[in-house]
Short mmCIF file of C-alpha atoms (C1' of nucleotides) in Angstrom, two decimals:
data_model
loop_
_atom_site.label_atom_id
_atom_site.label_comp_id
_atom_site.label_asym_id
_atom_site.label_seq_id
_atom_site.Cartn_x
_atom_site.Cartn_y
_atom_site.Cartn_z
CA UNK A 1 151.45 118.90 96.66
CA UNK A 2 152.73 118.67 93.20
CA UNK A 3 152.30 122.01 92.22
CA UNK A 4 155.09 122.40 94.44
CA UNK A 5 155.69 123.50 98.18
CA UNK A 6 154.28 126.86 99.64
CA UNK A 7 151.85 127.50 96.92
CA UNK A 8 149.18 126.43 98.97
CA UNK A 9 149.47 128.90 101.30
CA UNK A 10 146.46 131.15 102.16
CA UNK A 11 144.43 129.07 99.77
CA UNK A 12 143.53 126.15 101.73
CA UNK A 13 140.60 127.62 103.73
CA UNK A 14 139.05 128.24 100.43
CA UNK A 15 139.58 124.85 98.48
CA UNK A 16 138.62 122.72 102.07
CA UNK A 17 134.80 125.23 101.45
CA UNK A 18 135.04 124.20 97.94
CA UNK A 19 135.11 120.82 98.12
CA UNK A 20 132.62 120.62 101.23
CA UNK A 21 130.49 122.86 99.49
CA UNK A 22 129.02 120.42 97.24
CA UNK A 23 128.26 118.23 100.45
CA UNK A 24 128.94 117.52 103.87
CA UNK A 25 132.12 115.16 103.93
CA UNK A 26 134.53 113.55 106.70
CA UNK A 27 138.14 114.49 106.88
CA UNK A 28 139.97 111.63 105.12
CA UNK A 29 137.25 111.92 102.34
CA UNK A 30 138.23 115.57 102.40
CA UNK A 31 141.62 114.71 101.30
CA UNK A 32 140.56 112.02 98.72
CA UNK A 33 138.30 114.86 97.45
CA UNK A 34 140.81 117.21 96.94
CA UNK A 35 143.01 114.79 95.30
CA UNK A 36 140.51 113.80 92.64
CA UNK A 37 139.00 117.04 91.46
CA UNK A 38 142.44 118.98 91.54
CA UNK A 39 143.44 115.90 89.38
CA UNK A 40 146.29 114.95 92.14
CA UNK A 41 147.59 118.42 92.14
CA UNK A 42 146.72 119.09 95.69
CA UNK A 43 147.80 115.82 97.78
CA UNK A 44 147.60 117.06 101.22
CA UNK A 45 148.98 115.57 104.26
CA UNK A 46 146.50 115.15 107.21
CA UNK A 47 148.51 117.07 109.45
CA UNK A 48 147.53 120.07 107.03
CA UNK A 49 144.11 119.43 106.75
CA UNK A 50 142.56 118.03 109.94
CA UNK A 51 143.84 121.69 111.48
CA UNK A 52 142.77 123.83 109.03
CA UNK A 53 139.38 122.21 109.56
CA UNK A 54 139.32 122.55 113.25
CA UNK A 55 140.37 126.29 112.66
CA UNK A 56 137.31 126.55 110.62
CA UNK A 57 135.16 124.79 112.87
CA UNK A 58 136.30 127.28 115.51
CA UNK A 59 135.98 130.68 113.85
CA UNK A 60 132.44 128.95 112.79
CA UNK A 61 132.58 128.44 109.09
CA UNK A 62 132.16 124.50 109.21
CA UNK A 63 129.91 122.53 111.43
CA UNK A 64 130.85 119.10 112.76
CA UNK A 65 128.75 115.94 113.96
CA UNK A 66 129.79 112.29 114.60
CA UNK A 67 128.59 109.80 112.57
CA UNK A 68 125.94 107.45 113.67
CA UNK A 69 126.34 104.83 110.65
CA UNK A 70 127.77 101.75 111.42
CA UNK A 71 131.37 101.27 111.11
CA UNK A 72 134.33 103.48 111.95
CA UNK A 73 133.55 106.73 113.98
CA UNK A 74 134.10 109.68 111.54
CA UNK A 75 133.47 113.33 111.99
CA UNK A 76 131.36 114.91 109.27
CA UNK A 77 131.63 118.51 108.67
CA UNK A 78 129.26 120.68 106.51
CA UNK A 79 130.00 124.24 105.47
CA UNK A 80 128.11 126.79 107.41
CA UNK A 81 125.87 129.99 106.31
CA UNK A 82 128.58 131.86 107.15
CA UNK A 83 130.84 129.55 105.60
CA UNK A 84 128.85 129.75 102.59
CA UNK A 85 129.64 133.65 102.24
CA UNK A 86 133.17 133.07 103.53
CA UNK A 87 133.71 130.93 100.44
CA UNK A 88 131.86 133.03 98.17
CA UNK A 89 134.76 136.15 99.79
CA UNK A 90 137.21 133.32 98.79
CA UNK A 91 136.41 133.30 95.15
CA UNK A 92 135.72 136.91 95.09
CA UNK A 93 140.09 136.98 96.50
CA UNK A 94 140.79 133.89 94.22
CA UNK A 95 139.77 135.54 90.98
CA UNK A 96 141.49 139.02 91.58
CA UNK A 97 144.74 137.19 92.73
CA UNK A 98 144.50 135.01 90.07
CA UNK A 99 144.25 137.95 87.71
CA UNK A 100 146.65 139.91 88.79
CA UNK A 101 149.40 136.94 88.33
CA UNK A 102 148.08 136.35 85.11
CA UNK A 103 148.75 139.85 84.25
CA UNK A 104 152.35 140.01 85.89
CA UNK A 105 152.66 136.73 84.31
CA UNK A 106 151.50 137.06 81.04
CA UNK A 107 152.61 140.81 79.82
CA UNK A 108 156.34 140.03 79.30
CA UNK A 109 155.20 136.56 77.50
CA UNK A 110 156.51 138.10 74.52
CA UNK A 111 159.70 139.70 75.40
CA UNK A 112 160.25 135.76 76.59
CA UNK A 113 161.04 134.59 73.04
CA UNK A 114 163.08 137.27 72.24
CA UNK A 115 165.82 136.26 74.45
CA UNK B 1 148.54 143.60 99.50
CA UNK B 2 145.19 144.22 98.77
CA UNK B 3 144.18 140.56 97.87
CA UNK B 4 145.02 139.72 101.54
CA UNK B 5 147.71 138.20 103.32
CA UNK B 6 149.76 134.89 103.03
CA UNK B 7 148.03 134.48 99.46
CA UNK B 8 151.75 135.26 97.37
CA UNK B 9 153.63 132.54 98.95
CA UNK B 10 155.46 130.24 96.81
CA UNK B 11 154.43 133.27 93.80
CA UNK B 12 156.57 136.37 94.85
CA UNK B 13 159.78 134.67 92.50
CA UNK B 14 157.34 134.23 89.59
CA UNK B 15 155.96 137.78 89.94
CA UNK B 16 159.97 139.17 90.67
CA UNK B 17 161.29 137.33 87.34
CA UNK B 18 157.93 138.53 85.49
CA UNK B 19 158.56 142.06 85.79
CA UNK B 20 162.50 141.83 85.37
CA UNK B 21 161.81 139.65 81.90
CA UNK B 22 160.15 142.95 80.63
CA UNK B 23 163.44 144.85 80.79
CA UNK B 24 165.55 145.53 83.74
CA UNK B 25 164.52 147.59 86.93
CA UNK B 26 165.66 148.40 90.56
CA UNK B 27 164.12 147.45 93.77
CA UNK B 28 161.96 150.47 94.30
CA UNK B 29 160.56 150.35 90.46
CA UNK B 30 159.95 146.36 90.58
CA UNK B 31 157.05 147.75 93.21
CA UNK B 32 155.87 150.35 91.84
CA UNK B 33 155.33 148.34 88.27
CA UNK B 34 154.02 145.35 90.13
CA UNK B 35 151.55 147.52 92.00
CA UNK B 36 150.37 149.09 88.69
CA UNK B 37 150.58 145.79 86.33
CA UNK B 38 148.71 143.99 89.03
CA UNK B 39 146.51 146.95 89.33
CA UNK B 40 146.92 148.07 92.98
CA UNK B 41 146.29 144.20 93.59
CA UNK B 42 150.15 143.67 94.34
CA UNK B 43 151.51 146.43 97.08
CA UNK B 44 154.56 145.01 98.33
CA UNK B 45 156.71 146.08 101.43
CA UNK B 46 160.43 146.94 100.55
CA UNK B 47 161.12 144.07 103.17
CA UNK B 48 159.02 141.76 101.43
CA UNK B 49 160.90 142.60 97.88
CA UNK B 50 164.53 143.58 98.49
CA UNK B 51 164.86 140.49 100.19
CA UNK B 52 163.86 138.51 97.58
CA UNK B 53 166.03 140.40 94.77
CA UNK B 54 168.95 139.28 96.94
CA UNK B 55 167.97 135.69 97.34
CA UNK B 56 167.42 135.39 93.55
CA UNK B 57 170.61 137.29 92.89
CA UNK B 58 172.38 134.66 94.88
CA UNK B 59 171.10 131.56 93.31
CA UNK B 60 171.75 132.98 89.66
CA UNK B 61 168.46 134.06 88.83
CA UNK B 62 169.15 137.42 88.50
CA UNK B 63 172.38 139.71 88.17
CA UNK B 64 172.36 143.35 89.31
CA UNK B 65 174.99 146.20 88.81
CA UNK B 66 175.07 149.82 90.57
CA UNK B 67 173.55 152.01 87.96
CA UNK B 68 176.42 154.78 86.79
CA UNK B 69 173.58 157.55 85.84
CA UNK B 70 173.68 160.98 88.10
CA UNK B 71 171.28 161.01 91.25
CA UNK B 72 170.87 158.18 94.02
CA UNK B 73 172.58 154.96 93.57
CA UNK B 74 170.68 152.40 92.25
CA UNK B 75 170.83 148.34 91.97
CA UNK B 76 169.64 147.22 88.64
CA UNK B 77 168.57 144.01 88.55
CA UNK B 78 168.74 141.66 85.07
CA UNK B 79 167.07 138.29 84.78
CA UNK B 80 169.69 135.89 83.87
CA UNK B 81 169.73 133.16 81.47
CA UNK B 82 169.02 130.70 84.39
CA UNK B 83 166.38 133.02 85.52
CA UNK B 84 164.31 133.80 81.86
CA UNK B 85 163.60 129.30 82.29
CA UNK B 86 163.19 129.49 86.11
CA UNK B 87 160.66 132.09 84.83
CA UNK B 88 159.10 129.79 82.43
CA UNK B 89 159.11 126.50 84.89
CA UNK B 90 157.07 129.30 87.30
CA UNK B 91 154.38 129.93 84.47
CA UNK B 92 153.98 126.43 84.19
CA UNK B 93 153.81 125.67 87.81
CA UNK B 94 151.44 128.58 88.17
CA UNK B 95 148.94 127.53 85.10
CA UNK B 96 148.89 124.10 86.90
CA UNK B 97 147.94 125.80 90.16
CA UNK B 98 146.02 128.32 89.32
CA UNK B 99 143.89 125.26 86.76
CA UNK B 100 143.61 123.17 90.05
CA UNK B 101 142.19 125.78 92.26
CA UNK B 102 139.75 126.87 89.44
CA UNK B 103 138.44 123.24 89.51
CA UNK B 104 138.11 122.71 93.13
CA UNK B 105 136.85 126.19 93.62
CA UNK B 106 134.45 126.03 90.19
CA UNK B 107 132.79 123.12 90.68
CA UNK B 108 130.41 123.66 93.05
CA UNK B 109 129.65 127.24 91.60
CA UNK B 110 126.06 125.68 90.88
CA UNK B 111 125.26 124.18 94.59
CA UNK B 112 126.37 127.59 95.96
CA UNK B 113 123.18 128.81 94.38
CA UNK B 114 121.10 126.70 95.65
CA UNK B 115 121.63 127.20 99.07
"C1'" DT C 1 165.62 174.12 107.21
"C1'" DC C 2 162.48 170.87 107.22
"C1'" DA C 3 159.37 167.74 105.14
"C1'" DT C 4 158.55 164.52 101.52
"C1'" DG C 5 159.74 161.21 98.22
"C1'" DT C 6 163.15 158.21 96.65
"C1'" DG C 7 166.12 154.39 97.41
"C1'" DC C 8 168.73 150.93 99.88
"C1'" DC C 9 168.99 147.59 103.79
"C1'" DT C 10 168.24 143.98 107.86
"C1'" DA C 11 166.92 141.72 112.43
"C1'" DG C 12 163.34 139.56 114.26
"C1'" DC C 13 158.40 138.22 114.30
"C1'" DT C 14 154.38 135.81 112.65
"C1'" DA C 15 151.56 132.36 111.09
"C1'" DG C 16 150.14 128.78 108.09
"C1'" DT C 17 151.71 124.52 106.50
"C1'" DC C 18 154.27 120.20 106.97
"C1'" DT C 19 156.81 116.50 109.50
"C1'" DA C 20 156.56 112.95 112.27
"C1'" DG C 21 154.80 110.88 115.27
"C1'" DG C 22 150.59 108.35 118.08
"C1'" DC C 23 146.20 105.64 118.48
"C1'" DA C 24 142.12 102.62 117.26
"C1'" DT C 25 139.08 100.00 114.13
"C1'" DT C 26 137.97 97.29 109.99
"C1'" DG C 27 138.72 93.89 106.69
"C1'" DC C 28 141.42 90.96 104.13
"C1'" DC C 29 144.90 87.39 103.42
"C1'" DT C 30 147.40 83.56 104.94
"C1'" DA D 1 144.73 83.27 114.83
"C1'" DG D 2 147.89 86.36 113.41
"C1'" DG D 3 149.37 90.02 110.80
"C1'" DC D 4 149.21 93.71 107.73
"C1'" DA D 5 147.15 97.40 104.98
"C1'" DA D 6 143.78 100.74 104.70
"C1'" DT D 7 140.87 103.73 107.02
"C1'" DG D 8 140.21 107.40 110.19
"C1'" DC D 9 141.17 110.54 113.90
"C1'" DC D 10 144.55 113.58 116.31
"C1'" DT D 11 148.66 116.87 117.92
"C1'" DA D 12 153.29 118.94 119.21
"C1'" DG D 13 156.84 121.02 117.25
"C1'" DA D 14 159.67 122.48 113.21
"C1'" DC D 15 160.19 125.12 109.17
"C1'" DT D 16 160.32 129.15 106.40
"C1'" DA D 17 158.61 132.79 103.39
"C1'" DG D 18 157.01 136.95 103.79
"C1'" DC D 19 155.90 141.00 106.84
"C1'" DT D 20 156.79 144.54 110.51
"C1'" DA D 21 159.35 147.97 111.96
"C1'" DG D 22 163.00 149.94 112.18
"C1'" DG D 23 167.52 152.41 110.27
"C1'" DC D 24 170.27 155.23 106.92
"C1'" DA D 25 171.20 158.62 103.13
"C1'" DC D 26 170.35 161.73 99.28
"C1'" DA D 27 167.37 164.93 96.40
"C1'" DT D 28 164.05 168.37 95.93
"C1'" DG D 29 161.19 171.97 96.78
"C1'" DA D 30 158.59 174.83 99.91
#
DNA sequence: TCATGTGCCTAGCTAGTCTAGGCATTGCCT
DNA sequence: AGGCAATGCCTAGACTAGCTAGGCACATGA
């Protein structure tokens, strides 16, 4: 990631909805995905993604079929009904976090120049 | 912390340094003024913060000094010099985050609705 | 005197992410 | 034909930041 390391963390369940959201998608595209709409902020590793969406296969937010178009064997996955609200939660948790930071964050802006 | 867990990782130095910039504090007053800046959304464990203070204290980020005022002893931490433009690389790192996550997250507000 | 709030601290756990590997197919270039 | 890069899937184990759960001591007021 280029945002830097750790960052990511608890977050990733929510941007790997996001991006399949807007359509079904196989894991590697998952990544290129994620890479182009976060404008190469979020460069994941596959070791960090092809987990996280097993994990959400399991607790049954994604659903997964094999592809039957020629070519290489991929796994698709499409978000859920479930997953659908889980992601909606996410944003819900996404925009309060976000918030709050920005509130930590941004109150002492001033006091910054001062120094 | 009421936004849920694992979400502050990589954050908790930006959020430290955010409420030290304001004007000094000690341990038990950095939680109390991040739990009411953040609006109950930050409600951090002693062992989460105190920690941290020391970690930040040891790579130069912050200074502290055993407060000479009657009562219980208390360390008062100062943001440094190093630490008021480790606090400023943070806000950038954050707004880059916190942009990146809105995109991947935002962009398929519209196909939520439709589902 | 006994509970509650303040205030400091740390050892060890937990869990999500990353590292570092492995494997197979496709397509291109020489 | 051979080789290499890109695609595409996977997993075991390491790493580490934050959390749990405990300890200690003083102040205050009931």
């Amino acid at each position: 990631m280029s945002t830097g390391p750790e960052l990511l963390r608890g977050h990733l369940d929510a941007l790997l909805l996001g991006v399949l959201a807007d359509r079904p998608a196989h894991g590697y595209a998952v990544i290129e995905r994620l890479r182009e709409r976060s404008a190469g902020a979020f460069d994941l590793a596959e070791g960090t993604v092809y987990p996280a969406l097993h994990r959400l296969e399991r607790d049954g937010l994604l659903s997964s079929r094999w592809s039957s178009e020629p070519g290489r064997p991929r796994r698709v996955y499409s978000v859920t009904r479930r997953g659908v609200s889980a992601l909606s939660a996410h944003r819900g948790t996404w925009r309060s976090f976000a918030q709050a930071v920005d509130r930590v964050l941004g109150e002492s802006v001033l006091s910054e120049a001062g120094r």
